[in-house]
Every structure is written in C-alpha cells, then in structure tokens.
PDB file of C-alpha atoms and ligand atoms in Angstrom:
ATOM      1  CA  MET A   1      -0.267  -0.393  -0.600  1.00  0.00           C
ATOM      2  CA  ARG A   2       1.281   3.518  -1.218  1.00  0.00           C
ATOM      3  CA  LEU A   3      -0.611   6.193  -0.331  1.00  0.00           C
ATOM      4  CA  ARG A   4       0.643   9.445  -2.031  1.00  0.00           C
ATOM      5  CA  ASN A   5       2.437  12.055   0.181  1.00  0.00           C
ATOM      6  CA  ILE A   6       0.828  13.110   2.784  1.00  0.00           C
ATOM      7  CA  THR A   7       2.152  17.281   3.490  1.00  0.00           C
ATOM      8  CA  GLY A   8       3.548  16.120   8.032  1.00  0.00           C
ATOM      9  CA  SER A   9       2.803  13.063   8.384  1.00  0.00           C
ATOM     10  CA  ARG A  10       6.457  12.463   8.980  1.00  0.00           C
ATOM     11  CA  GLU A  11       6.815  14.758  11.602  1.00  0.00           C
ATOM     12  CA  ALA A  12       2.995  13.821  13.003  1.00  0.00           C
ATOM     13  CA  ILE A  13       4.614  10.129  13.090  1.00  0.00           C
ATOM     14  CA  ALA A  14       7.206  11.644  14.761  1.00  0.00           C
ATOM     15  CA  ASP A  15       5.535  13.592  17.764  1.00  0.00           C
ATOM     16  CA  SER A  16       2.440  10.818  17.665  1.00  0.00           C
ATOM     17  CA  ILE A  17       2.928   9.164  22.193  1.00  0.00           C
ATOM     18  CA  TYR A  18       1.190   6.427  20.159  1.00  0.00           C
ATOM     19  CA  VAL A  19       4.590   5.745  17.652  1.00  0.00           C
ATOM     20  CA  ILE A  20       8.060   3.469  19.300  1.00  0.00           C
ATOM     21  CA  HIS A  21      10.577   6.510  17.563  1.00  0.00           C
ATOM     22  CA  GLU A  22      14.022   4.066  19.359  1.00  0.00           C
ATOM     23  CA  PRO A  23      12.829   0.732  18.652  1.00  0.00           C
ATOM     24  CA  ARG A  24      16.485  -0.630  19.176  1.00  0.00           C
ATOM     25  CA  SER A  25      16.229   0.207  22.519  1.00  0.00           C
ATOM     26  CA  CYS A  26      13.124  -1.841  22.839  1.00  0.00           C
ATOM     27  CA  ARG A  27      14.906  -5.091  22.317  1.00  0.00           C
ATOM     28  CA  GLY A  28      14.228  -7.336  25.048  1.00  0.00           C
ATOM     29  CA  ARG A  29      13.002  -4.420  27.316  1.00  0.00           C
ATOM     30  CA  TRP A  30       9.111  -5.063  25.513  1.00  0.00           C
ATOM     31  CA  ARG A  31       7.608  -5.876  29.186  1.00  0.00           C
ATOM     32  CA  GLU A  32       8.217  -3.020  30.451  1.00  0.00           C
ATOM     33  CA  ILE A  33       7.204  -0.970  27.614  1.00  0.00           C
ATOM     34  CA  PHE A  34       3.823  -1.485  27.962  1.00  0.00           C
ATOM     35  CA  GLY A  35       3.894  -3.028  31.863  1.00  0.00           C
ATOM     36  CA  ASN A  36       3.223  -5.582  31.669  1.00  0.00           C
ATOM     37  CA  ASP A  37       4.218  -9.523  31.290  1.00  0.00           C
ATOM     38  CA  HIS A  38       1.045  -9.976  27.972  1.00  0.00           C
ATOM     39  CA  PRO A  39       2.149 -11.849  25.052  1.00  0.00           C
ATOM     40  CA  VAL A  40       3.478  -9.329  22.956  1.00  0.00           C
ATOM     41  CA  ARG A  41       1.665 -10.171  18.795  1.00  0.00           C
ATOM     42  CA  VAL A  42       3.984  -7.777  15.855  1.00  0.00           C
ATOM     43  CA  GLU A  43       1.561  -7.949  12.115  1.00  0.00           C
ATOM     44  CA  ILE A  44       3.792  -6.946   9.733  1.00  0.00           C
ATOM     45  CA  GLY A  45       2.749  -3.970   7.289  1.00  0.00           C
ATOM     46  CA  MET A  46      -0.368  -3.163   9.091  1.00  0.00           C
ATOM     47  CA  GLY A  47      -1.698  -0.847   6.563  1.00  0.00           C
ATOM     48  CA  LYS A  48      -4.170   1.507   8.061  1.00  0.00           C
ATOM     49  CA  GLY A  49      -4.380  -0.315  11.018  1.00  0.00           C
ATOM     50  CA  ARG A  50      -7.598  -1.431  11.829  1.00  0.00           C
ATOM     51  CA  PHE A  51      -7.057  -5.314  11.660  1.00  0.00           C
ATOM     52  CA  ILE A  52      -4.850  -5.188  14.281  1.00  0.00           C
ATOM     53  CA  MET A  53      -6.646  -1.613  16.413  1.00  0.00           C
ATOM     54  CA  ASP A  54      -9.768  -4.694  16.288  1.00  0.00           C
ATOM     55  CA  LEU A  55      -7.846  -7.032  17.744  1.00  0.00           C
ATOM     56  CA  ALA A  56      -6.404  -5.333  20.633  1.00  0.00           C
ATOM     57  CA  LYS A  57      -9.736  -3.516  21.363  1.00  0.00           C
ATOM     58  CA  MET A  58     -10.891  -7.258  21.639  1.00  0.00           C
ATOM     59  CA  ASN A  59      -8.040  -8.309  23.847  1.00  0.00           C
ATOM     60  CA  PRO A  60      -7.107  -5.608  25.912  1.00  0.00           C
ATOM     61  CA  ASP A  61      -4.628  -8.897  27.796  1.00  0.00           C
ATOM     62  CA  ILE A  62      -2.727  -9.454  24.723  1.00  0.00           C
ATOM     63  CA  ASN A  63      -0.467  -6.672  23.857  1.00  0.00           C
ATOM     64  CA  TYR A  64       0.310  -5.509  20.007  1.00  0.00           C
ATOM     65  CA  VAL A  65       3.095  -4.162  17.899  1.00  0.00           C
ATOM     66  CA  GLY A  66       2.139  -2.932  13.936  1.00  0.00           C
ATOM     67  CA  ILE A  67       4.852  -2.777  11.832  1.00  0.00           C
ATOM     68  CA  GLU A  68       4.313  -0.174   9.452  1.00  0.00           C
ATOM     69  CA  LYS A  69       7.079   0.675   7.001  1.00  0.00           C
ATOM     70  CA  TYR A  70       5.486   3.782   4.679  1.00  0.00           C
ATOM     71  CA  SER A  71       4.078   6.289   6.881  1.00  0.00           C
ATOM     72  CA  SER A  72       1.826   8.407   4.618  1.00  0.00           C
ATOM     73  CA  VAL A  73       0.540   4.902   6.052  1.00  0.00           C
ATOM     74  CA  LEU A  74       1.153   4.376   9.173  1.00  0.00           C
ATOM     75  CA  PHE A  75      -0.317   8.562   9.716  1.00  0.00           C
ATOM     76  CA  ARG A  76      -3.088   7.046   8.819  1.00  0.00           C
ATOM     77  CA  GLY A  77      -3.537   4.519  12.037  1.00  0.00           C
ATOM     78  CA  ILE A  78      -2.321   7.205  14.071  1.00  0.00           C
ATOM     79  CA  GLN A  79      -5.459   9.684  13.541  1.00  0.00           C
ATOM     80  CA  LYS A  80      -7.436   6.598  14.263  1.00  0.00           C
ATOM     81  CA  MET A  81      -5.568   6.081  17.299  1.00  0.00           C
ATOM     82  CA  GLU A  82      -6.075   9.502  18.754  1.00  0.00           C
ATOM     83  CA  ALA A  83      -9.755   9.625  18.250  1.00  0.00           C
ATOM     84  CA  ASP A  84     -10.140   6.433  20.564  1.00  0.00           C
ATOM     85  CA  PRO A  85      -6.920   5.155  22.115  1.00  0.00           C
ATOM     86  CA  LEU A  86      -5.445   1.833  23.622  1.00  0.00           C
ATOM     87  CA  VAL A  87      -3.236   1.587  25.850  1.00  0.00           C
ATOM     88  CA  ASN A  88      -2.151  -1.888  24.877  1.00  0.00           C
ATOM     89  CA  LEU A  89      -1.205  -0.816  21.307  1.00  0.00           C
ATOM     90  CA  PHE A  90       2.312   1.026  19.881  1.00  0.00           C
ATOM     91  CA  PHE A  91       3.324   1.672  16.098  1.00  0.00           C
ATOM     92  CA  ILE A  92       6.566   0.834  14.853  1.00  0.00           C
ATOM     93  CA  ARG A  93       7.683   2.635  10.906  1.00  0.00           C
ATOM     94  CA  MET A  94      10.002   0.434  10.304  1.00  0.00           C
ATOM     95  CA  GLU A  95      10.902  -2.268   7.750  1.00  0.00           C
ATOM     96  CA  ALA A  96       9.918  -6.002   8.685  1.00  0.00           C
ATOM     97  CA  GLU A  97      14.317  -7.056   6.882  1.00  0.00           C
ATOM     98  CA  GLU A  98      15.230  -5.634  10.262  1.00  0.00           C
ATOM     99  CA  ILE A  99      12.821  -7.298  13.367  1.00  0.00           C
ATOM    100  CA  THR A 100      15.119  -9.284  15.211  1.00  0.00           C
ATOM    101  CA  GLU A 101      16.965  -5.343  16.693  1.00  0.00           C
ATOM    102  CA  VAL A 102      13.391  -4.675  17.453  1.00  0.00           C
ATOM    103  CA  PHE A 103      12.302  -8.608  19.010  1.00  0.00           C
ATOM    104  CA  GLY A 104      14.957 -10.488  20.588  1.00  0.00           C
ATOM    105  CA  ARG A 105      14.772 -13.925  21.300  1.00  0.00           C
ATOM    106  CA  GLY A 106      11.279 -15.509  22.140  1.00  0.00           C
ATOM    107  CA  GLU A 107       9.315 -11.854  23.023  1.00  0.00           C
ATOM    108  CA  VAL A 108       6.758 -12.608  20.271  1.00  0.00           C
ATOM    109  CA  ASP A 109       4.099 -14.343  20.789  1.00  0.00           C
ATOM    110  CA  ARG A 110       2.352 -14.691  17.586  1.00  0.00           C
ATOM    111  CA  ILE A 111       3.102 -12.338  14.451  1.00  0.00           C
ATOM    112  CA  TYR A 112       0.015 -11.602  11.960  1.00  0.00           C
ATOM    113  CA  LEU A 113       1.096 -11.168   7.314  1.00  0.00           C
ATOM    114  CA  ASN A 114      -1.699 -10.072   5.393  1.00  0.00           C
ATOM    115  CA  PHE A 115      -2.403  -9.819   2.692  1.00  0.00           C
ATOM    116  CA  SER A 116       2.245  -8.769   2.332  1.00  0.00           C
ATOM    117  CA  ASP A 117       2.809  -7.416  -0.908  1.00  0.00           C
ATOM    118  CA  PRO A 118       3.627 -10.633  -3.891  1.00  0.00           C
ATOM    119  CA  TRP A 119       6.475  -9.498  -5.077  1.00  0.00           C
ATOM    120  CA  PRO A 120       6.351 -11.280  -8.880  1.00  0.00           C
ATOM    121  CA  LYS A 121       9.724 -11.333  -9.858  1.00  0.00           C
ATOM    122  CA  ASP A 122      11.570 -14.771  -9.041  1.00  0.00           C
ATOM    123  CA  ARG A 123      14.034 -12.269  -7.934  1.00  0.00           C
ATOM    124  CA  HIS A 124      12.821 -10.238  -5.187  1.00  0.00           C
ATOM    125  CA  ALA A 125      12.101 -14.138  -3.519  1.00  0.00           C
ATOM    126  CA  LYS A 126      13.061 -12.834  -0.344  1.00  0.00           C
ATOM    127  CA  ARG A 127      11.579  -9.783  -0.245  1.00  0.00           C
ATOM    128  CA  ARG A 128       8.200 -11.538   0.499  1.00  0.00           C
ATOM    129  CA  LEU A 129       7.059 -12.252   4.223  1.00  0.00           C
ATOM    130  CA  PRO A 130       6.607 -15.389   4.105  1.00  0.00           C
ATOM    131  CA  SER A 131       9.450 -16.271   1.936  1.00  0.00           C
ATOM    132  CA  ARG A 132      12.015 -18.877   4.301  1.00  0.00           C
ATOM    133  CA  GLU A 133      15.142 -15.981   5.128  1.00  0.00           C
ATOM    134  CA  PHE A 134      12.171 -14.413   6.201  1.00  0.00           C
ATOM    135  CA  LEU A 135      11.395 -17.132   8.067  1.00  0.00           C
ATOM    136  CA  ARG A 136      14.056 -17.630   9.887  1.00  0.00           C
ATOM    137  CA  ARG A 137      13.669 -14.339  11.306  1.00  0.00           C
ATOM    138  CA  TYR A 138      10.380 -14.954  13.062  1.00  0.00           C
ATOM    139  CA  ASP A 139      12.068 -18.336  14.399  1.00  0.00           C
ATOM    140  CA  GLU A 140      14.597 -15.965  16.171  1.00  0.00           C
ATOM    141  CA  ILE A 141      11.917 -14.309  18.457  1.00  0.00           C
ATOM    142  CA  LEU A 142       9.251 -16.036  18.449  1.00  0.00           C
ATOM    143  CA  VAL A 143       8.269 -18.157  21.160  1.00  0.00           C
ATOM    144  CA  ARG A 144       8.783 -22.031  21.451  1.00  0.00           C
ATOM    145  CA  ASP A 145       4.649 -22.981  20.445  1.00  0.00           C
ATOM    146  CA  GLY A 146       4.170 -19.765  19.065  1.00  0.00           C
ATOM    147  CA  VAL A 147       2.599 -19.439  14.976  1.00  0.00           C
ATOM    148  CA  ILE A 148       2.122 -17.478  11.455  1.00  0.00           C
ATOM    149  CA  GLU A 149      -0.739 -16.361  10.926  1.00  0.00           C
ATOM    150  CA  PHE A 150      -0.456 -15.308   7.148  1.00  0.00           C
ATOM    151  CA  LYS A 151      -4.047 -13.659   4.957  1.00  0.00           C
ATOM    152  CA  THR A 152      -3.490 -13.113   0.564  1.00  0.00           C
ATOM    153  CA  ASP A 153      -5.710 -12.801  -1.581  1.00  0.00           C
ATOM    154  CA  ASN A 154      -2.463 -13.649  -3.544  1.00  0.00           C
ATOM    155  CA  ALA A 155      -2.755 -17.811  -5.681  1.00  0.00           C
ATOM    156  CA  ASP A 156       0.789 -17.253  -6.303  1.00  0.00           C
ATOM    157  CA  LEU A 157       2.354 -16.107  -3.322  1.00  0.00           C
ATOM    158  CA  PHE A 158       0.721 -18.322  -1.102  1.00  0.00           C
ATOM    159  CA  GLN A 159       1.850 -21.004  -3.095  1.00  0.00           C
ATOM    160  CA  PHE A 160       4.846 -19.592  -2.898  1.00  0.00           C
ATOM    161  CA  ALA A 161       4.376 -19.499   0.943  1.00  0.00           C
ATOM    162  CA  LEU A 162       3.720 -24.152   1.425  1.00  0.00           C
ATOM    163  CA  GLU A 163       6.000 -24.579  -0.814  1.00  0.00           C
ATOM    164  CA  GLU A 164       9.034 -22.062   2.203  1.00  0.00           C
ATOM    165  CA  LEU A 165       8.002 -23.434   4.840  1.00  0.00           C
ATOM    166  CA  GLU A 166       9.462 -27.457   4.452  1.00  0.00           C
ATOM    167  CA  PRO A 167      12.915 -25.995   3.710  1.00  0.00           C
ATOM    168  CA  ALA A 168      12.541 -23.732   6.579  1.00  0.00           C
ATOM    169  CA  GLY A 169      11.202 -26.107   9.399  1.00  0.00           C
ATOM    170  CA  TRP A 170       7.877 -25.134   9.630  1.00  0.00           C
ATOM    171  CA  HIS A 171       5.333 -27.037  10.053  1.00  0.00           C
ATOM    172  CA  LEU A 172       1.537 -26.063   8.369  1.00  0.00           C
ATOM    173  CA  ASP A 173      -0.659 -25.989  11.063  1.00  0.00           C
ATOM    174  CA  GLN A 174      -3.943 -25.031   9.223  1.00  0.00           C
ATOM    175  CA  MET A 175      -4.764 -23.682   6.231  1.00  0.00           C
ATOM    176  CA  THR A 176      -7.974 -22.590   3.129  1.00  0.00           C
ATOM    177  CA  ARG A 177      -8.046 -21.528  -0.246  1.00  0.00           C
ATOM    178  CA  ASP A 178     -10.903 -19.842   0.679  1.00  0.00           C
ATOM    179  CA  LEU A 179     -11.265 -18.410   4.248  1.00  0.00           C
ATOM    180  CA  HIS A 180     -15.127 -17.438   4.044  1.00  0.00           C
ATOM    181  CA  ARG A 181     -16.227 -20.120   2.627  1.00  0.00           C
ATOM    182  CA  ASP A 182     -13.976 -22.671   6.002  1.00  0.00           C
ATOM    183  CA  GLU A 183     -16.173 -22.551   8.462  1.00  0.00           C
ATOM    184  CA  GLU A 184     -14.312 -23.425  11.514  1.00  0.00           C
ATOM    185  CA  MET A 185     -10.808 -21.714  10.206  1.00  0.00           C
ATOM    186  CA  MET A 186     -13.617 -18.038   9.654  1.00  0.00           C
ATOM    187  CA  ARG A 187     -14.192 -18.682  13.100  1.00  0.00           C
ATOM    188  CA  GLY A 188     -13.858 -14.985  15.302  1.00  0.00           C
ATOM    189  CA  ASN A 189     -11.653 -13.672  10.983  1.00  0.00           C
ATOM    190  CA  VAL A 190     -11.071  -9.910  11.991  1.00  0.00           C
ATOM    191  CA  MET A 191     -11.253  -8.639   8.494  1.00  0.00           C
ATOM    192  CA  THR A 192      -8.370  -6.364   7.713  1.00  0.00           C
ATOM    193  CA  GLU A 193      -8.329  -3.480   4.797  1.00  0.00           C
ATOM    194  CA  TYR A 194      -8.054  -5.617   1.967  1.00  0.00           C
ATOM    195  CA  GLU A 195      -9.765  -8.683   2.574  1.00  0.00           C
ATOM    196  CA  GLU A 196     -12.856  -6.890   2.338  1.00  0.00           C
ATOM    197  CA  ARG A 197     -12.141  -4.914  -0.690  1.00  0.00           C
ATOM    198  CA  PHE A 198     -10.811  -7.972  -2.400  1.00  0.00           C
ATOM    199  CA  SER A 199     -14.012 -10.908  -0.397  1.00  0.00           C
ATOM    200  CA  SER A 200     -16.145  -8.161  -1.819  1.00  0.00           C
ATOM    201  CA  ARG A 201     -15.189  -8.511  -5.739  1.00  0.00           C
ATOM    202  CA  GLY A 202     -15.904 -12.298  -5.265  1.00  0.00           C
ATOM    203  CA  ALA A 203     -12.530 -13.170  -4.533  1.00  0.00           C
ATOM    204  CA  PRO A 204     -11.074 -16.179  -2.642  1.00  0.00           C
ATOM    205  CA  ILE A 205      -8.811 -15.109   0.535  1.00  0.00           C
ATOM    206  CA  TYR A 206      -6.146 -17.738   1.336  1.00  0.00           C
ATOM    207  CA  LYS A 207      -5.307 -18.322   4.696  1.00  0.00           C
ATOM    208  CA  TYR A 208      -2.359 -20.420   6.586  1.00  0.00           C
ATOM    209  CA  ILE A 209      -1.657 -21.066  10.425  1.00  0.00           C
ATOM    210  CA  ILE A 210       2.551 -22.284  11.284  1.00  0.00           C
ATOM    211  CA  SER A 211       4.516 -23.596  13.780  1.00  0.00           C
ATOM    212  CA  ARG A 212       7.883 -25.193  14.540  1.00  0.00           C
TER     213      ARG A 212
HETATM  214  N1  SAH B   1      -2.250  -5.648   5.867  1.00  0.00           N
HETATM  215  C1  SAH B   1      -3.222  -4.803   5.257  1.00  0.00           C
HETATM  216  C2  SAH B   1      -2.389  -3.589   4.280  1.00  0.00           C
HETATM  217  C3  SAH B   1      -2.093  -4.707   3.011  1.00  0.00           C
HETATM  218  S1  SAH B   1      -0.872  -3.407   2.362  1.00  0.00           S
HETATM  219  C4  SAH B   1      -4.391  -5.224   5.510  1.00  0.00           C
HETATM  220  O1  SAH B   1      -4.580  -6.653   5.182  1.00  0.00           O
HETATM  221  O2  SAH B   1      -5.008  -4.204   5.010  1.00  0.00           O
HETATM  222  C5  SAH B   1       0.676  -4.047   2.546  1.00  0.00           C
HETATM  223  C6  SAH B   1       1.520  -3.413   3.669  1.00  0.00           C
HETATM  224  O3  SAH B   1       2.914  -3.817   4.287  1.00  0.00           O
HETATM  225  C7  SAH B   1       2.090  -2.276   2.988  1.00  0.00           C
HETATM  226  O4  SAH B   1       1.166  -1.379   3.614  1.00  0.00           O
HETATM  227  C8  SAH B   1       3.137  -1.531   3.087  1.00  0.00           C
HETATM  228  O5  SAH B   1       3.851  -0.643   2.813  1.00  0.00           O
HETATM  229  C9  SAH B   1       3.381  -2.744   3.620  1.00  0.00           C
HETATM  230  N2  SAH B   1       5.156  -3.606   3.913  1.00  0.00           N
HETATM  231  C10 SAH B   1       5.564  -4.332   3.224  1.00  0.00           C
HETATM  232  N3  SAH B   1       6.910  -5.168   3.233  1.00  0.00           N
HETATM  233  C11 SAH B   1       6.801  -4.692   4.004  1.00  0.00           C
HETATM  234  C12 SAH B   1       8.280  -4.219   5.206  1.00  0.00           C
HETATM  235  N4  SAH B   1       9.144  -4.921   4.447  1.00  0.00           N
HETATM  236  N5  SAH B   1       8.296  -3.797   5.520  1.00  0.00           N
HETATM  237  C13 SAH B   1       6.901  -3.074   6.772  1.00  0.00           C
HETATM  238  N6  SAH B   1       5.487  -3.073   6.093  1.00  0.00           N
HETATM  239  C14 SAH B   1       5.946  -3.080   4.872  1.00  0.00           C
END
C-alpha cells in the first residue's frame, strides 16, 4: 500500500505518543514498555491498521505492535488511535527486514502477515514476507509454541509460502484456499482493509497458520 505523500505525516509520526521512536532500544524490554507481562503479537505490514486496532480492542490482555514501512500509511493509523486510544498497542515505522533488531529471542507470541506485497519477480523472492529468509527471522523472535498467521488474496504468493515451509523447518497447522467459506477457520476472523476489499469482489482469501 502506498498513499500519496501526505504533508506532515512524517512530523505527525515523530510527535506521536502511539509510535515507538527508538525501536532498537526496546529489544529485550517489551514487558517494561507495555508495563505488564502479557503476550506480544505483531502485525508486519499493518497498512492503515484496522485489523490490529480491532484485535487490540477485543483483547485488552494481549499487547500488540503494528509495523509499517510507509509514514503516509501509518499516519492513518495514528489518526485513528488519536480518536480512540488503546493502551495495549504501539506502532513502529520500520522495514520488516530489521525485525530481529527490535525483538529479542522469544519476545513475540504471534506474528500476523496480512496481504503482504507479492514481489512477483523471482529475483525479489527474498523480500516476500513469508519467504524462508523471513521465516528464519521470525524463528528468532517467536516463543517456542508461537505461530504465524498469513492471509492473502494472491494464489501465487500463497503457493510460494506453502513451499517455503519444509525447507525452513516449519509445520503447517491449518490452511484454506477459501477462508470465507471455511467455517472452522472463519470463526473469530477479524477482517483487514484489503480482505474486505478483495472478498467483496468475490476473490477467495487464502490463509495458513504455521508453527515450528
Ligand atoms: N495488512 C493490511 C495492509 C496490506 S498492504 C491489510 O491487510 O489491509 C501491505 C502493507 O505492508 C503495506 O502497507 C506495505 O507498505 C507494508 N509492507 C510491505 N512490505 C513491508 C516491509 N518489508 N516492512 C514493513 N512494512 C511492509
């Protein structure tokens, strides 16, 4: 997702109390940051943040961190937080590649990847968020029984993600190629902005849940 450059979005982010400004200094200190020992769940590529904000509202005993690389997009999330603040959610403007510099071993309980950029060219496969390179990073920061939940409308990206599991040493716990018609996996589903857009056009949504 890329929005037109929004004037002042960088400044608004720099001033926001909902944004972690020195994320590397939080590594190993997330309990202190949130002021409790509740589990920490992270969405990588949160876009405007509807999904993670809905989750944070529904689950006050879980801590959430939303990561987004573009300020113009993150700015929308900040505006929503200002209107309806949540104490169990922080945002970070950063590149997912740096995730192991921000979270230490076992600091994360669950990772959400929702409608990640497909990077269709083979030579960009390493940039795909469900690639084996990223799975290795997630392995470093997730608790032992931690899981990754991935949703996408992109059949090729989903197929790629499935094929990465074995070489990376991950286990497929659950999967569907049509989430909205899968009663079991749909239970408790929280829609993302992209999911609403694609599913309203009749596109199937793919989802997996994986663990080590
Ligand atoms: N999760 C949202 C947005 C999906 S679009 C939803 O489902 O509605 C994918 C988002 O991921 C975009 O906002 C994009 O800027 C962000 N993103 C993609 N690659 C990223 C990366 N490497 N690091 C951080 N954010 C990334």
